[in-house]
């Protein structure tokens, strides 16, 4: 009991930087902001002999698209959506939807996009929770 009290005193005494101070305190709160933006490196869709660009995207129980940043050229883009968890998901892109994808299901979602640009693809069920990705169509 007495030893615990001393340890507590040392702990409090050692913590003299205040609530937001301490070595690395501010730097550490900055670091995640620059590294955890949703702008992960883009994964390029692969064009097949038929010219269709294909990309596999997983939908996870922690409400993420993996990858969540896809790159393609104008033309036909085929998403192979694999729900690797149990939570149902959706993908909506350019006013079209893949429809409900149940846990364990794989759904093919094919779109033709002719205009270069950035096309967000949220999951309608979990967009509020940050389940969204972006398709970058480059000329
Ligand atoms: Cu979802």
Tab-separated table of N, CA and C and ligand atoms in Angstrom:
chain	number	residue	atom	x	y	z
A	1	UNK	N	0.838	-1.210	0.000
A	1	UNK	CA	0.000	0.000	0.000
A	1	UNK	C	0.866	1.249	0.000
A	2	UNK	N	1.878	1.234	0.890
A	2	UNK	CA	2.767	2.395	0.971
A	2	UNK	C	3.589	2.516	-0.322
A	3	UNK	N	4.009	1.362	-0.872
A	3	UNK	CA	4.810	1.375	-2.088
A	3	UNK	C	3.997	1.938	-3.264
A	4	UNK	N	2.759	1.566	-3.310
A	4	UNK	CA	1.890	2.046	-4.390
A	4	UNK	C	1.729	3.560	-4.330
A	5	UNK	N	1.630	4.063	-3.115
A	5	UNK	CA	1.459	5.504	-2.963
A	5	UNK	C	2.693	6.242	-3.463
A	6	UNK	N	3.846	5.692	-3.171
A	6	UNK	CA	5.089	6.340	-3.621
A	6	UNK	C	5.178	6.315	-5.148
A	7	UNK	N	4.822	5.184	-5.707
A	7	UNK	CA	4.858	5.061	-7.170
A	7	UNK	C	3.930	6.088	-7.808
A	8	UNK	N	2.805	6.290	-7.198
A	8	UNK	CA	1.840	7.238	-7.742
A	8	UNK	C	2.401	8.656	-7.693
A	9	UNK	N	3.063	8.977	-6.582
A	9	UNK	CA	3.659	10.301	-6.441
A	9	UNK	C	4.719	10.511	-7.529
A	10	UNK	N	5.543	9.475	-7.753
A	10	UNK	CA	6.591	9.590	-8.768
A	10	UNK	C	5.975	9.789	-10.158
A	11	UNK	N	4.899	9.074	-10.390
A	11	UNK	CA	4.223	9.146	-11.681
A	11	UNK	C	3.703	10.564	-11.931
A	12	UNK	N	3.083	11.127	-10.895
A	12	UNK	CA	2.525	12.468	-11.020
A	12	UNK	C	3.653	13.487	-11.181
A	13	UNK	N	4.712	13.296	-10.373
A	13	UNK	CA	5.837	14.225	-10.433
A	13	UNK	C	6.504	14.165	-11.803
A	14	UNK	N	6.570	12.971	-12.376
A	14	UNK	CA	7.233	12.811	-13.665
A	14	UNK	C	6.422	13.399	-14.809
A	15	UNK	N	5.182	13.628	-14.533
A	15	UNK	CA	4.293	14.103	-15.591
A	15	UNK	C	4.094	15.595	-15.423
A	16	UNK	N	5.124	16.362	-15.724
A	16	UNK	CA	5.056	17.782	-15.425
A	16	UNK	C	4.882	18.632	-16.685
A	17	UNK	N	4.481	18.019	-17.760
A	17	UNK	CA	4.368	18.794	-18.992
A	17	UNK	C	2.979	19.378	-19.219
A	18	UNK	N	2.047	18.957	-18.401
A	18	UNK	CA	0.689	19.459	-18.604
A	18	UNK	C	-0.060	18.587	-19.586
A	19	UNK	N	-1.302	18.904	-19.784
A	19	UNK	CA	-2.184	18.009	-20.557
A	19	UNK	C	-1.746	17.780	-21.995
A	20	UNK	N	-1.247	18.799	-22.697
A	20	UNK	CA	-0.943	18.557	-24.106
A	20	UNK	C	0.557	18.538	-24.389
A	21	UNK	N	1.353	18.602	-23.333
A	21	UNK	CA	2.791	18.689	-23.538
A	21	UNK	C	3.468	17.341	-23.568
A	22	UNK	N	4.742	17.372	-23.256
A	22	UNK	CA	5.511	16.141	-23.229
A	22	UNK	C	6.283	15.977	-24.512
A	23	UNK	N	7.411	15.296	-24.417
A	23	UNK	CA	8.202	15.102	-25.638
A	23	UNK	C	7.381	14.354	-26.687
A	24	UNK	N	7.287	14.887	-27.834
A	24	UNK	CA	6.576	14.222	-28.914
A	24	UNK	C	5.072	14.365	-28.824
A	25	UNK	N	4.601	15.039	-27.803
A	25	UNK	CA	3.152	15.147	-27.629
A	25	UNK	C	2.476	15.789	-28.813
A	26	UNK	N	2.972	16.946	-29.194
A	26	UNK	CA	2.338	17.666	-30.298
A	26	UNK	C	2.707	17.025	-31.632
A	27	UNK	N	3.957	16.644	-31.768
A	27	UNK	CA	4.388	16.013	-33.005
A	27	UNK	C	3.602	14.749	-33.286
A	28	UNK	N	3.324	14.012	-32.216
A	28	UNK	CA	2.605	12.753	-32.429
A	28	UNK	C	1.169	12.986	-32.851
A	29	UNK	N	0.568	14.069	-32.381
A	29	UNK	CA	-0.811	14.296	-32.787
A	29	UNK	C	-0.858	14.825	-34.222
A	30	UNK	N	0.246	15.379	-34.700
A	30	UNK	CA	0.283	15.855	-36.079
A	30	UNK	C	0.496	14.714	-37.067
A	31	UNK	N	1.335	13.767	-36.684
A	31	UNK	CA	1.750	12.735	-37.618
A	31	UNK	C	0.600	11.964	-38.263
A	32	UNK	N	-0.370	11.499	-37.472
A	32	UNK	CA	-1.431	10.709	-38.102
A	32	UNK	C	-2.235	11.502	-39.119
A	33	UNK	N	-2.312	12.824	-38.921
A	33	UNK	CA	-3.096	13.639	-39.843
A	33	UNK	C	-2.494	13.586	-41.243
A	34	UNK	N	-1.176	13.617	-41.326
A	34	UNK	CA	-0.555	13.617	-42.642
A	34	UNK	C	-0.494	12.208	-43.248
A	35	UNK	N	-0.445	11.182	-42.410
A	35	UNK	CA	-0.273	9.840	-42.953
A	35	UNK	C	-1.591	9.100	-43.128
A	36	UNK	N	-2.627	9.502	-42.397
A	36	UNK	CA	-3.845	8.703	-42.440
A	36	UNK	C	-4.947	9.316	-43.291
A	37	UNK	N	-4.628	10.282	-44.137
A	37	UNK	CA	-5.641	10.768	-45.057
A	37	UNK	C	-5.992	9.615	-45.995
A	38	UNK	N	-7.196	9.645	-46.529
A	38	UNK	CA	-7.669	8.498	-47.301
A	38	UNK	C	-6.919	8.358	-48.628
A	39	UNK	N	-6.032	9.267	-48.919
A	39	UNK	CA	-5.329	9.233	-50.193
A	39	UNK	C	-4.182	8.235	-50.170
A	40	UNK	N	-4.536	6.967	-50.133
A	40	UNK	CA	-3.547	5.916	-50.248
A	40	UNK	C	-3.105	5.865	-51.706
A	41	UNK	N	-1.943	5.275	-51.974
A	41	UNK	CA	-1.532	5.174	-53.372
A	41	UNK	C	-2.592	4.438	-54.184
A	42	UNK	N	-2.815	4.921	-55.390
A	42	UNK	CA	-3.856	4.323	-56.219
A	42	UNK	C	-3.421	2.958	-56.733
A	43	UNK	N	-4.375	2.063	-56.825
A	43	UNK	CA	-4.133	0.760	-57.433
A	43	UNK	C	-4.780	0.796	-58.809
A	44	UNK	N	-4.002	0.523	-59.831
A	44	UNK	CA	-4.502	0.635	-61.195
A	44	UNK	C	-5.290	-0.598	-61.597
A	45	UNK	N	-6.406	-0.368	-62.265
A	45	UNK	CA	-7.157	-1.473	-62.856
A	45	UNK	C	-6.340	-2.021	-64.021
A	46	UNK	N	-6.446	-3.318	-64.232
A	46	UNK	CA	-5.650	-3.966	-65.272
A	46	UNK	C	-6.519	-4.249	-66.492
A	47	UNK	N	-6.067	-3.742	-67.647
A	47	UNK	CA	-6.837	-3.952	-68.871
A	47	UNK	C	-6.593	-5.352	-69.412
A	48	UNK	N	-7.673	-6.051	-69.708
A	48	UNK	CA	-7.573	-7.384	-70.300
A	48	UNK	C	-7.476	-7.290	-71.811
A	49	UNK	N	-7.337	-8.428	-72.489
A	49	UNK	CA	-7.263	-8.446	-73.954
A	49	UNK	C	-8.521	-7.857	-74.594
A	50	UNK	N	-9.633	-7.929	-73.869
A	50	UNK	CA	-10.886	-7.372	-74.381
A	50	UNK	C	-11.008	-5.873	-74.124
A	51	UNK	N	-9.984	-5.288	-73.509
A	51	UNK	CA	-10.011	-3.850	-73.257
A	51	UNK	C	-10.715	-3.474	-71.966
A	52	UNK	N	-11.348	-4.440	-71.321
A	52	UNK	CA	-12.035	-4.144	-70.066
A	52	UNK	C	-10.985	-4.041	-68.951
A	53	UNK	N	-11.086	-2.993	-68.180
A	53	UNK	CA	-10.151	-2.786	-67.065
A	53	UNK	C	-10.759	-3.380	-65.799
A	54	UNK	N	-10.013	-4.301	-65.210
A	54	UNK	CA	-10.567	-5.010	-64.054
A	54	UNK	C	-9.786	-4.708	-62.780
A	55	UNK	N	-10.565	-4.624	-61.706
A	55	UNK	CA	-9.954	-4.382	-60.401
A	55	UNK	C	-10.761	-5.131	-59.337
A	56	UNK	N	-10.050	-5.784	-58.429
A	56	UNK	CA	-10.716	-6.452	-57.312
A	56	UNK	C	-10.687	-5.545	-56.098
A	57	UNK	N	-11.827	-5.379	-55.482
A	57	UNK	CA	-11.918	-4.537	-54.289
A	57	UNK	C	-12.620	-5.338	-53.194
A	58	UNK	N	-11.977	-5.413	-52.041
A	58	UNK	CA	-12.593	-6.101	-50.910
A	58	UNK	C	-13.426	-5.128	-50.099
A	59	UNK	N	-14.494	-5.662	-49.525
A	59	UNK	CA	-15.338	-4.893	-48.601
A	59	UNK	C	-15.217	-5.583	-47.259
A	60	UNK	N	-14.864	-4.817	-46.244
A	60	UNK	CA	-14.511	-5.456	-44.980
A	60	UNK	C	-15.472	-5.090	-43.854
A	61	UNK	N	-15.405	-5.891	-42.796
A	61	UNK	CA	-16.241	-5.637	-41.624
A	61	UNK	C	-15.814	-4.382	-40.869
A	62	UNK	N	-14.596	-3.903	-41.104
A	62	UNK	CA	-14.258	-2.638	-40.458
A	62	UNK	C	-14.588	-1.456	-41.381
A	63	UNK	N	-15.540	-1.700	-42.285
A	63	UNK	CA	-16.141	-0.664	-43.115
A	63	UNK	C	-15.132	0.079	-43.984
A	64	UNK	N	-14.423	-0.741	-44.760
A	64	UNK	CA	-13.449	-0.175	-45.681
A	64	UNK	C	-13.528	-0.877	-47.029
A	65	UNK	N	-13.192	-0.118	-48.069
A	65	UNK	CA	-12.899	-0.705	-49.363
A	65	UNK	C	-11.389	-0.885	-49.422
A	66	UNK	N	-10.957	-2.045	-49.862
A	66	UNK	CA	-9.518	-2.286	-49.998
A	66	UNK	C	-9.241	-2.805	-51.402
A	67	UNK	N	-8.558	-2.027	-52.254
A	67	UNK	CA	-8.086	-0.660	-52.011
A	67	UNK	C	-9.233	0.342	-52.085
A	68	UNK	N	-8.989	1.530	-51.514
A	68	UNK	CA	-10.023	2.567	-51.573
A	68	UNK	C	-9.640	3.680	-52.550
A	69	UNK	N	-8.587	3.447	-53.290
A	69	UNK	CA	-8.160	4.426	-54.297
A	69	UNK	C	-7.765	3.645	-55.549
A	70	UNK	N	-8.585	3.776	-56.569
A	70	UNK	CA	-8.405	2.991	-57.787
A	70	UNK	C	-8.186	3.939	-58.953
A	71	UNK	N	-7.335	3.510	-59.859
A	71	UNK	CA	-6.987	4.338	-60.997
A	71	UNK	C	-7.335	3.573	-62.276
A	72	UNK	N	-7.862	4.289	-63.262
A	72	UNK	CA	-8.177	3.641	-64.529
A	72	UNK	C	-8.144	4.681	-65.639
A	73	UNK	N	-8.297	4.204	-66.852
A	73	UNK	CA	-8.404	5.107	-68.008
A	73	UNK	C	-9.870	5.128	-68.437
A	74	UNK	N	-10.254	6.113	-69.220
A	74	UNK	CA	-11.642	6.122	-69.680
A	74	UNK	C	-11.966	4.828	-70.424
A	75	UNK	N	-13.160	4.349	-70.226
A	75	UNK	CA	-13.573	3.112	-70.880
A	75	UNK	C	-14.384	2.254	-69.930
A	76	UNK	N	-14.366	0.956	-70.200
A	76	UNK	CA	-15.145	0.026	-69.389
A	76	UNK	C	-14.302	-0.411	-68.194
A	77	UNK	N	-14.886	-0.262	-67.036
A	77	UNK	CA	-14.194	-0.625	-65.797
A	77	UNK	C	-15.059	-1.641	-65.055
A	78	UNK	N	-14.435	-2.736	-64.708
A	78	UNK	CA	-15.171	-3.799	-64.029
A	78	UNK	C	-14.613	-3.988	-62.620
A	79	UNK	N	-15.461	-3.713	-61.657
A	79	UNK	CA	-15.087	-3.947	-60.262
A	79	UNK	C	-15.519	-5.355	-59.875
A	80	UNK	N	-14.614	-6.078	-59.266
A	80	UNK	CA	-14.971	-7.368	-58.694
A	80	UNK	C	-15.027	-7.132	-57.187
A	81	UNK	N	-16.226	-7.028	-56.674
A	81	UNK	CA	-16.426	-6.654	-55.272
A	81	UNK	C	-16.554	-7.908	-54.428
A	82	UNK	N	-15.608	-8.087	-53.547
A	82	UNK	CA	-15.609	-9.254	-52.672
A	82	UNK	C	-15.916	-8.814	-51.258
A	83	UNK	N	-17.041	-9.227	-50.762
A	83	UNK	CA	-17.358	-8.945	-49.360
A	83	UNK	C	-16.684	-10.029	-48.522
A	84	UNK	N	-15.611	-9.650	-47.864
A	84	UNK	CA	-14.810	-10.626	-47.118
A	84	UNK	C	-15.256	-10.748	-45.662
A	85	UNK	N	-16.305	-9.998	-45.301
A	85	UNK	CA	-16.800	-10.085	-43.934
A	85	UNK	C	-18.211	-10.650	-43.907
A	86	UNK	N	-18.981	-10.230	-42.924
A	86	UNK	CA	-20.368	-10.681	-42.806
A	86	UNK	C	-21.363	-9.525	-42.958
A	87	UNK	N	-20.862	-8.283	-42.856
A	87	UNK	CA	-21.720	-7.105	-42.947
A	87	UNK	C	-22.061	-6.820	-44.411
A	88	UNK	N	-23.321	-6.656	-44.765
A	88	UNK	CA	-23.672	-6.306	-46.148
A	88	UNK	C	-23.134	-4.920	-46.520
A	89	UNK	N	-22.743	-4.785	-47.779
A	89	UNK	CA	-22.227	-3.512	-48.274
A	89	UNK	C	-22.832	-3.210	-49.640
A	90	UNK	N	-22.447	-2.050	-50.127
A	90	UNK	CA	-22.893	-1.571	-51.424
A	90	UNK	C	-21.742	-0.762	-51.996
A	91	UNK	N	-21.779	-0.543	-53.294
A	91	UNK	CA	-20.865	0.442	-53.869
A	91	UNK	C	-21.673	1.266	-54.845
A	92	UNK	N	-21.604	2.562	-54.675
A	92	UNK	CA	-22.306	3.467	-55.579
A	92	UNK	C	-21.272	4.360	-56.245
A	93	UNK	N	-21.353	4.404	-57.573
A	93	UNK	CA	-20.363	5.166	-58.327
A	93	UNK	C	-21.046	5.788	-59.533
A	94	UNK	N	-20.885	7.088	-59.687
A	94	UNK	CA	-21.431	7.778	-60.855
A	94	UNK	C	-22.926	7.488	-61.008
A	95	UNK	N	-23.663	7.600	-59.915
A	95	UNK	CA	-25.118	7.397	-59.886
A	95	UNK	C	-25.566	5.967	-60.173
A	96	UNK	N	-24.631	5.048	-60.184
A	96	UNK	CA	-25.020	3.654	-60.348
A	96	UNK	C	-24.619	2.882	-59.098
A	97	UNK	N	-25.322	1.813	-58.855
A	97	UNK	CA	-25.012	1.050	-57.659
A	97	UNK	C	-24.762	-0.417	-57.993
A	98	UNK	N	-23.852	-0.980	-57.227
A	98	UNK	CA	-23.577	-2.406	-57.389
A	98	UNK	C	-24.700	-3.222	-56.764
A	99	UNK	N	-25.520	-2.585	-55.965
A	99	UNK	CA	-26.556	-3.304	-55.238
A	99	UNK	C	-25.982	-3.918	-53.984
A	100	UNK	N	-26.853	-4.564	-53.247
A	100	UNK	CA	-26.435	-5.149	-51.974
A	100	UNK	C	-25.454	-6.314	-52.197
A	101	UNK	N	-24.366	-6.277	-51.449
A	101	UNK	CA	-23.400	-7.381	-51.491
A	101	UNK	C	-23.335	-7.981	-50.092
A	102	UNK	N	-23.868	-9.159	-49.953
A	102	UNK	CA	-23.885	-9.811	-48.638
A	102	UNK	C	-22.512	-10.355	-48.267
A	103	UNK	N	-22.359	-10.629	-46.998
A	103	UNK	CA	-21.118	-11.226	-46.522
A	103	UNK	C	-20.796	-12.491	-47.297
A	104	UNK	N	-19.556	-12.627	-47.715
A	104	UNK	CA	-19.127	-13.822	-48.432
A	104	UNK	C	-19.414	-13.793	-49.924
A	105	UNK	N	-20.181	-12.812	-50.374
A	105	UNK	CA	-20.532	-12.745	-51.800
A	105	UNK	C	-19.485	-11.994	-52.611
A	106	UNK	N	-19.441	-12.323	-53.890
A	106	UNK	CA	-18.635	-11.562	-54.839
A	106	UNK	C	-19.551	-11.119	-55.963
A	107	UNK	N	-19.507	-9.831	-56.251
A	107	UNK	CA	-20.395	-9.249	-57.248
A	107	UNK	C	-19.548	-8.496	-58.263
A	108	UNK	N	-19.925	-8.582	-59.509
A	108	UNK	CA	-19.227	-7.831	-60.550
A	108	UNK	C	-20.040	-6.581	-60.884
A	109	UNK	N	-19.365	-5.474	-60.881
A	109	UNK	CA	-20.002	-4.172	-61.092
A	109	UNK	C	-19.272	-3.511	-62.259
A	110	UNK	N	-19.961	-3.397	-63.378
A	110	UNK	CA	-19.317	-2.903	-64.592
A	110	UNK	C	-19.871	-1.533	-64.975
A	111	UNK	N	-18.974	-0.622	-65.246
A	111	UNK	CA	-19.381	0.724	-65.628
A	111	UNK	C	-18.568	1.181	-66.827
A	112	UNK	N	-19.155	2.086	-67.583
A	112	UNK	CA	-18.396	2.740	-68.643
A	112	UNK	C	-18.251	4.200	-68.253
A	113	UNK	N	-17.017	4.623	-68.136
A	113	UNK	CA	-16.764	6.016	-67.778
A	113	UNK	C	-15.874	6.618	-68.850
A	114	UNK	N	-16.393	7.661	-69.482
A	114	UNK	CA	-15.658	8.240	-70.602
A	114	UNK	C	-14.952	9.535	-70.216
A	115	UNK	N	-15.455	10.159	-69.154
A	115	UNK	CA	-14.917	11.460	-68.769
A	115	UNK	C	-13.884	11.326	-67.662
A	116	UNK	N	-12.660	11.803	-67.887
A	116	UNK	CA	-11.667	11.766	-66.815
A	116	UNK	C	-12.141	12.564	-65.604
A	117	UNK	N	-11.704	12.160	-64.469
A	117	UNK	CA	-12.085	12.862	-63.247
A	117	UNK	C	-11.989	11.943	-62.049
A	118	UNK	N	-12.422	12.477	-60.929
A	118	UNK	CA	-12.408	11.712	-59.690
A	118	UNK	C	-13.833	11.320	-59.341
A	119	UNK	N	-14.053	10.053	-59.220
A	119	UNK	CA	-15.392	9.538	-58.937
A	119	UNK	C	-15.402	8.869	-57.569
A	120	UNK	N	-16.056	9.497	-56.610
A	120	UNK	CA	-16.133	8.866	-55.285
A	120	UNK	C	-17.017	7.625	-55.358
A	121	UNK	N	-16.635	6.597	-54.615
A	121	UNK	CA	-17.533	5.440	-54.517
A	121	UNK	C	-17.807	5.079	-53.053
A	122	UNK	N	-18.858	5.670	-52.514
A	122	UNK	CA	-19.225	5.323	-51.145
A	122	UNK	C	-20.002	4.010	-51.102
A	123	UNK	N	-19.996	3.407	-49.939
A	123	UNK	CA	-20.963	2.365	-49.619
A	123	UNK	C	-22.140	3.120	-49.017
A	124	UNK	N	-23.297	2.984	-49.623
A	124	UNK	CA	-24.435	3.775	-49.153
A	124	UNK	C	-24.782	3.484	-47.695
A	125	UNK	N	-24.533	2.272	-47.267
A	125	UNK	CA	-24.883	1.926	-45.886
A	125	UNK	C	-23.922	2.568	-44.882
A	126	UNK	N	-22.682	2.702	-45.280
A	126	UNK	CA	-21.659	3.082	-44.300
A	126	UNK	C	-20.860	4.319	-44.707
A	127	UNK	N	-21.385	5.108	-45.612
A	127	UNK	CA	-20.654	6.302	-46.042
A	127	UNK	C	-20.380	7.223	-44.854
A	128	UNK	N	-21.365	7.310	-43.957
A	128	UNK	CA	-21.205	8.164	-42.779
A	128	UNK	C	-20.075	7.683	-41.884
A	129	UNK	N	-19.809	6.392	-41.918
A	129	UNK	CA	-18.741	5.826	-41.103
A	129	UNK	C	-17.410	5.851	-41.842
A	130	UNK	N	-17.399	6.491	-43.003
A	130	UNK	CA	-16.146	6.652	-43.729
A	130	UNK	C	-15.878	5.562	-44.740
A	131	UNK	N	-16.882	4.735	-45.037
A	131	UNK	CA	-16.660	3.695	-46.039
A	131	UNK	C	-16.865	4.297	-47.419
A	132	UNK	N	-15.788	4.813	-47.948
A	132	UNK	CA	-15.842	5.440	-49.259
A	132	UNK	C	-14.473	5.332	-49.914
A	133	UNK	N	-14.498	5.261	-51.207
A	133	UNK	CA	-13.256	5.226	-51.963
A	133	UNK	C	-13.366	6.187	-53.117
A	134	UNK	N	-12.319	6.239	-53.914
A	134	UNK	CA	-12.358	7.131	-55.069
A	134	UNK	C	-11.712	6.443	-56.270
A	135	UNK	N	-12.416	6.571	-57.384
A	135	UNK	CA	-11.891	6.084	-58.660
A	135	UNK	C	-11.362	7.300	-59.408
A	136	UNK	N	-10.118	7.212	-59.801
A	136	UNK	CA	-9.490	8.299	-60.528
A	136	UNK	C	-9.381	7.867	-61.981
A	137	UNK	N	-10.088	8.555	-62.837
A	137	UNK	CA	-10.023	8.231	-64.264
A	137	UNK	C	-9.114	9.253	-64.934
A	138	UNK	N	-7.991	8.760	-65.416
A	138	UNK	CA	-6.997	9.643	-66.026
A	138	UNK	C	-7.027	9.516	-67.539
A	139	UNK	N	-6.873	10.634	-68.257
A	139	UNK	CA	-6.923	10.584	-69.719
A	139	UNK	C	-5.762	9.768	-70.309
B	1	LIG	CU1	-20.568	-0.828	-46.276
